[in-house]
Amino acid sequence: QLQLVESGGGLVQPGGSLRLSCAASGRTLPYYHIGWFRQAPGKEREGVSCISSSGSSTNYEHSVKGRFTISRDNAKNTVYLQMNSLKPEDTAVYYCAAVSALTYYQCEVGGMNFWGKGTLVTVSS
């Protein structure tokens, strides 16, 4: 069973940066496509960015393109989300999720099988 643990959240001023980490245990990360999702208060969970098992494919939600970068280090069993130029509307709980690489690559909330417990990102002055 794959376990995912997020870290790196916190309070940051608008325009600041944070790097989120998603550490996997129980299974090796190369066997999974990984995604970052977020849920703001009163809103539905949405996809932020995903990366394929090999790292060759990535995609981003339109509002974070050019500001966020997803990457993975399979040797360290960790996926990262570098977030720059943060805005108050980025405030949310950020979740890491995974789906087996045996399935097609996608970035949908309903398509992920394993979830972390989330890390809170607050962007405020």
CSV table of N, CA, C and O in Angstrom, one decimal, residues 32-91:
chain,number,residue,atom,x,y,z
A,32,TYR,N,4.0,5.1,-10.2
A,32,TYR,CA,2.8,5.9,-10.1
A,32,TYR,C,2.9,7.2,-10.8
A,32,TYR,O,4.0,7.9,-10.8
A,33,HIS,N,1.8,7.6,-11.4
A,33,HIS,CA,1.6,9.0,-11.8
A,33,HIS,C,1.2,9.8,-10.6
A,33,HIS,O,0.5,9.3,-9.7
A,34,ILE,N,1.7,11.0,-10.4
A,34,ILE,CA,1.5,11.8,-9.2
A,34,ILE,C,0.9,13.1,-9.5
A,34,ILE,O,1.2,13.8,-10.6
A,35,GLY,N,0.0,13.6,-8.7
A,35,GLY,CA,-0.6,14.9,-8.9
A,35,GLY,C,-0.7,15.7,-7.6
A,35,GLY,O,-0.7,15.1,-6.5
A,36,TRP,N,-0.7,17.0,-7.7
A,36,TRP,CA,-1.0,17.9,-6.6
A,36,TRP,C,-2.4,18.5,-6.9
A,36,TRP,O,-2.7,19.0,-8.0
A,37,PHE,N,-3.2,18.5,-5.8
A,37,PHE,CA,-4.5,19.0,-5.9
A,37,PHE,C,-4.7,20.0,-4.7
A,37,PHE,O,-3.9,19.9,-3.7
A,38,ARG,N,-5.7,20.8,-4.8
A,38,ARG,CA,-5.9,21.8,-3.6
A,38,ARG,C,-7.4,22.0,-3.4
A,38,ARG,O,-8.2,21.8,-4.3
A,39,GLN,N,-7.7,22.3,-2.2
A,39,GLN,CA,-9.1,22.6,-1.8
A,39,GLN,C,-9.1,23.8,-0.9
A,39,GLN,O,-8.6,23.8,0.2
A,40,ALA,N,-9.8,24.9,-1.4
A,40,ALA,CA,-9.9,26.1,-0.7
A,40,ALA,C,-11.2,26.0,0.1
A,40,ALA,O,-12.1,25.2,-0.2
A,41,PRO,N,-11.4,26.8,1.2
A,41,PRO,CA,-12.6,26.7,2.0
A,41,PRO,C,-13.8,27.0,1.2
A,41,PRO,O,-13.9,27.9,0.4
A,42,GLY,N,-14.8,26.1,1.3
A,42,GLY,CA,-16.1,26.3,0.5
A,42,GLY,C,-16.0,25.9,-0.9
A,42,GLY,O,-17.0,26.1,-1.7
A,43,LYS,N,-14.9,25.4,-1.4
A,43,LYS,CA,-14.8,25.1,-2.8
A,43,LYS,C,-14.5,23.6,-3.0
A,43,LYS,O,-14.0,22.9,-2.0
A,44,GLU,N,-14.7,23.1,-4.2
A,44,GLU,CA,-14.3,21.7,-4.5
A,44,GLU,C,-12.8,21.5,-4.7
A,44,GLU,O,-12.1,22.5,-5.0
A,45,ARG,N,-12.4,20.3,-4.5
A,45,ARG,CA,-11.0,20.0,-4.7
A,45,ARG,C,-10.7,20.1,-6.2
A,45,ARG,O,-11.5,19.6,-7.0
A,46,GLU,N,-9.6,20.6,-6.6
A,46,GLU,CA,-9.2,20.8,-8.0
A,46,GLU,C,-7.8,20.4,-8.2
A,46,GLU,O,-6.9,20.4,-7.3
A,47,GLY,N,-7.5,20.0,-9.5
A,47,GLY,CA,-6.2,19.6,-9.8
A,47,GLY,C,-5.3,20.9,-10.0
A,47,GLY,O,-5.8,21.9,-10.6
A,48,VAL,N,-4.1,20.8,-9.6
A,48,VAL,CA,-3.1,21.9,-9.7
A,48,VAL,C,-2.1,21.6,-10.8
A,48,VAL,O,-1.8,22.3,-11.7
A,49,SER,N,-1.5,20.4,-10.6
A,49,SER,CA,-0.4,20.0,-11.5
A,49,SER,C,-0.2,18.5,-11.3
A,49,SER,O,-0.4,17.9,-10.2
A,50,CYS,N,0.1,17.8,-12.4
A,50,CYS,CA,0.4,16.4,-12.4
A,50,CYS,C,1.6,16.1,-13.2
A,50,CYS,O,2.1,16.9,-14.1
A,51,ILE,N,2.2,14.9,-12.9
A,51,ILE,CA,3.4,14.5,-13.6
A,51,ILE,C,3.3,13.0,-13.8
A,51,ILE,O,2.9,12.2,-12.9
A,52,SER,N,3.7,12.5,-15.0
A,52,SER,CA,3.7,11.1,-15.3
A,52,SER,C,4.7,10.3,-14.5
A,52,SER,O,5.7,10.9,-14.0
A,53,SER,N,4.6,9.0,-14.5
A,53,SER,CA,5.5,8.2,-13.7
A,53,SER,C,7.0,8.4,-14.2
A,53,SER,O,7.9,8.4,-13.3
A,54,SER,N,7.2,8.6,-15.5
A,54,SER,CA,8.6,8.8,-16.0
A,54,SER,C,9.0,10.2,-15.8
A,54,SER,O,10.2,10.5,-16.0
A,55,GLY,N,8.1,11.1,-15.6
A,55,GLY,CA,8.4,12.6,-15.6
A,55,GLY,C,8.4,13.2,-16.9
A,55,GLY,O,8.6,14.4,-17.1
A,56,SER,N,8.1,12.4,-18.0
A,56,SER,CA,8.1,13.0,-19.3
A,56,SER,C,6.9,13.9,-19.7
A,56,SER,O,7.0,14.7,-20.6
A,57,SER,N,5.8,13.7,-18.9
A,57,SER,CA,4.6,14.5,-19.2
A,57,SER,C,4.2,15.3,-17.9
A,57,SER,O,4.2,14.7,-16.8
A,58,THR,N,3.9,16.5,-18.1
A,58,THR,CA,3.4,17.3,-17.0
A,58,THR,C,2.2,18.2,-17.5
A,58,THR,O,2.1,18.4,-18.7
A,59,ASN,N,1.3,18.6,-16.6
A,59,ASN,CA,0.3,19.5,-16.9
A,59,ASN,C,0.0,20.4,-15.7
A,59,ASN,O,0.3,20.0,-14.6
A,60,TYR,N,-0.6,21.6,-16.0
A,60,TYR,CA,-0.8,22.6,-15.0
A,60,TYR,C,-2.2,23.2,-15.2
A,60,TYR,O,-2.7,23.4,-16.3
A,61,GLU,N,-2.8,23.5,-14.1
A,61,GLU,CA,-4.1,24.2,-14.1
A,61,GLU,C,-3.7,25.6,-14.6
A,61,GLU,O,-2.7,26.2,-14.3
A,62,HIS,N,-4.6,26.2,-15.4
A,62,HIS,CA,-4.3,27.5,-16.1
A,62,HIS,C,-3.8,28.6,-15.2
A,62,HIS,O,-3.0,29.4,-15.6
A,63,SER,N,-4.4,28.7,-14.0
A,63,SER,CA,-4.1,29.8,-13.1
A,63,SER,C,-2.7,29.7,-12.5
A,63,SER,O,-2.2,30.7,-12.0
A,64,VAL,N,-2.1,28.5,-12.6
A,64,VAL,CA,-0.7,28.4,-12.0
A,64,VAL,C,0.4,28.3,-13.0
A,64,VAL,O,1.6,28.2,-12.6
A,65,LYS,N,0.0,28.2,-14.3
A,65,LYS,CA,1.0,28.1,-15.3
A,65,LYS,C,2.0,29.2,-15.3
A,65,LYS,O,1.6,30.4,-15.2
A,66,GLY,N,3.3,28.9,-15.4
A,66,GLY,CA,4.3,30.0,-15.3
A,66,GLY,C,4.7,30.3,-13.9
A,66,GLY,O,5.7,31.0,-13.7
A,67,ARG,N,3.9,29.9,-12.9
A,67,ARG,CA,4.3,30.2,-11.5
A,67,ARG,C,4.7,28.9,-10.7
A,67,ARG,O,5.5,29.0,-9.8
A,68,PHE,N,4.0,27.8,-11.0
A,68,PHE,CA,4.3,26.6,-10.3
A,68,PHE,C,5.1,25.6,-11.2
A,68,PHE,O,4.8,25.6,-12.4
A,69,THR,N,5.9,24.8,-10.6
A,69,THR,CA,6.7,23.8,-11.3
A,69,THR,C,6.6,22.5,-10.5
A,69,THR,O,7.0,22.5,-9.4
A,70,ILE,N,6.2,21.4,-11.2
A,70,ILE,CA,6.2,20.1,-10.6
A,70,ILE,C,7.4,19.3,-11.0
A,70,ILE,O,7.9,19.5,-12.2
A,71,SER,N,8.0,18.6,-10.1
A,71,SER,CA,9.1,17.7,-10.5
A,71,SER,C,9.1,16.5,-9.6
A,71,SER,O,8.4,16.4,-8.6
A,72,ARG,N,9.9,15.5,-10.0
A,72,ARG,CA,10.0,14.3,-9.2
A,72,ARG,C,11.4,13.8,-9.2
A,72,ARG,O,12.1,13.9,-10.1
A,73,ASP,N,11.8,13.2,-8.0
A,73,ASP,CA,13.0,12.6,-7.8
A,73,ASP,C,12.7,11.1,-7.4
A,73,ASP,O,12.5,10.8,-6.2
A,74,ASN,N,12.7,10.3,-8.4
A,74,ASN,CA,12.3,8.9,-8.1
A,74,ASN,C,13.3,8.2,-7.2
A,74,ASN,O,12.9,7.3,-6.4
A,75,ALA,N,14.5,8.6,-7.3
A,75,ALA,CA,15.5,8.0,-6.4
A,75,ALA,C,15.2,8.3,-4.9
A,75,ALA,O,15.5,7.5,-4.0
A,76,LYS,N,14.6,9.5,-4.7
A,76,LYS,CA,14.3,9.9,-3.3
A,76,LYS,C,12.8,9.6,-3.0
A,76,LYS,O,12.4,9.9,-1.9
A,77,ASN,N,12.1,9.0,-3.9
A,77,ASN,CA,10.7,8.7,-3.7
A,77,ASN,C,9.9,10.0,-3.3
A,77,ASN,O,9.0,9.9,-2.5
A,78,THR,N,10.2,11.0,-4.0
A,78,THR,CA,9.6,12.3,-3.6
A,78,THR,C,9.2,13.1,-4.9
A,78,THR,O,9.9,13.1,-5.9
A,79,VAL,N,8.1,13.8,-4.8
A,79,VAL,CA,7.6,14.7,-5.8
A,79,VAL,C,7.5,16.1,-5.2
A,79,VAL,O,7.1,16.2,-4.0
A,80,TYR,N,7.8,17.1,-5.9
A,80,TYR,CA,7.9,18.5,-5.4
A,80,TYR,C,6.9,19.4,-6.2
A,80,TYR,O,6.6,19.1,-7.4
A,81,LEU,N,6.5,20.4,-5.6
A,81,LEU,CA,5.7,21.5,-6.2
A,81,LEU,C,6.4,22.8,-5.8
A,81,LEU,O,6.2,23.2,-4.7
A,82,GLN,N,7.1,23.4,-6.7
A,82,GLN,CA,7.7,24.7,-6.5
A,82,GLN,C,6.7,25.8,-6.8
A,82,GLN,O,6.2,25.8,-8.0
A,83,MET,N,6.3,26.6,-5.9
A,83,MET,CA,5.3,27.6,-6.1
A,83,MET,C,5.9,29.0,-5.9
A,83,MET,O,6.4,29.3,-4.8
A,84,ASN,N,5.9,29.8,-7.0
A,84,ASN,CA,6.4,31.1,-6.9
A,84,ASN,C,5.3,32.1,-7.2
A,84,ASN,O,4.2,31.8,-7.7
A,85,SER,N,5.6,33.4,-6.9
A,85,SER,CA,4.6,34.5,-7.1
A,85,SER,C,3.3,34.1,-6.6
A,85,SER,O,2.2,34.3,-7.3
A,86,LEU,N,3.2,33.7,-5.4
A,86,LEU,CA,2.0,33.2,-4.8
A,86,LEU,C,1.0,34.3,-4.6
A,86,LEU,O,1.4,35.5,-4.3
A,87,LYS,N,-0.3,34.0,-4.7
A,87,LYS,CA,-1.4,34.9,-4.6
A,87,LYS,C,-2.3,34.5,-3.5
A,87,LYS,O,-2.4,33.3,-3.2
A,88,PRO,N,-3.1,35.4,-3.0
A,88,PRO,CA,-4.0,35.0,-1.9
A,88,PRO,C,-5.0,33.9,-2.4
A,88,PRO,O,-5.4,33.1,-1.6
A,89,GLU,N,-5.3,33.9,-3.7
A,89,GLU,CA,-6.2,32.9,-4.2
A,89,GLU,C,-5.6,31.5,-4.3
A,89,GLU,O,-6.3,30.5,-4.6
A,90,ASP,N,-4.3,31.4,-4.0
A,90,ASP,CA,-3.7,30.1,-3.9
A,90,ASP,C,-3.8,29.5,-2.5
A,90,ASP,O,-3.4,28.3,-2.3
A,91,THR,N,-4.4,30.2,-1.6
A,91,THR,CA,-4.6,29.7,-0.3
A,91,THR,C,-5.5,28.5,-0.3
A,91,THR,O,-6.6,28.5,-0.9
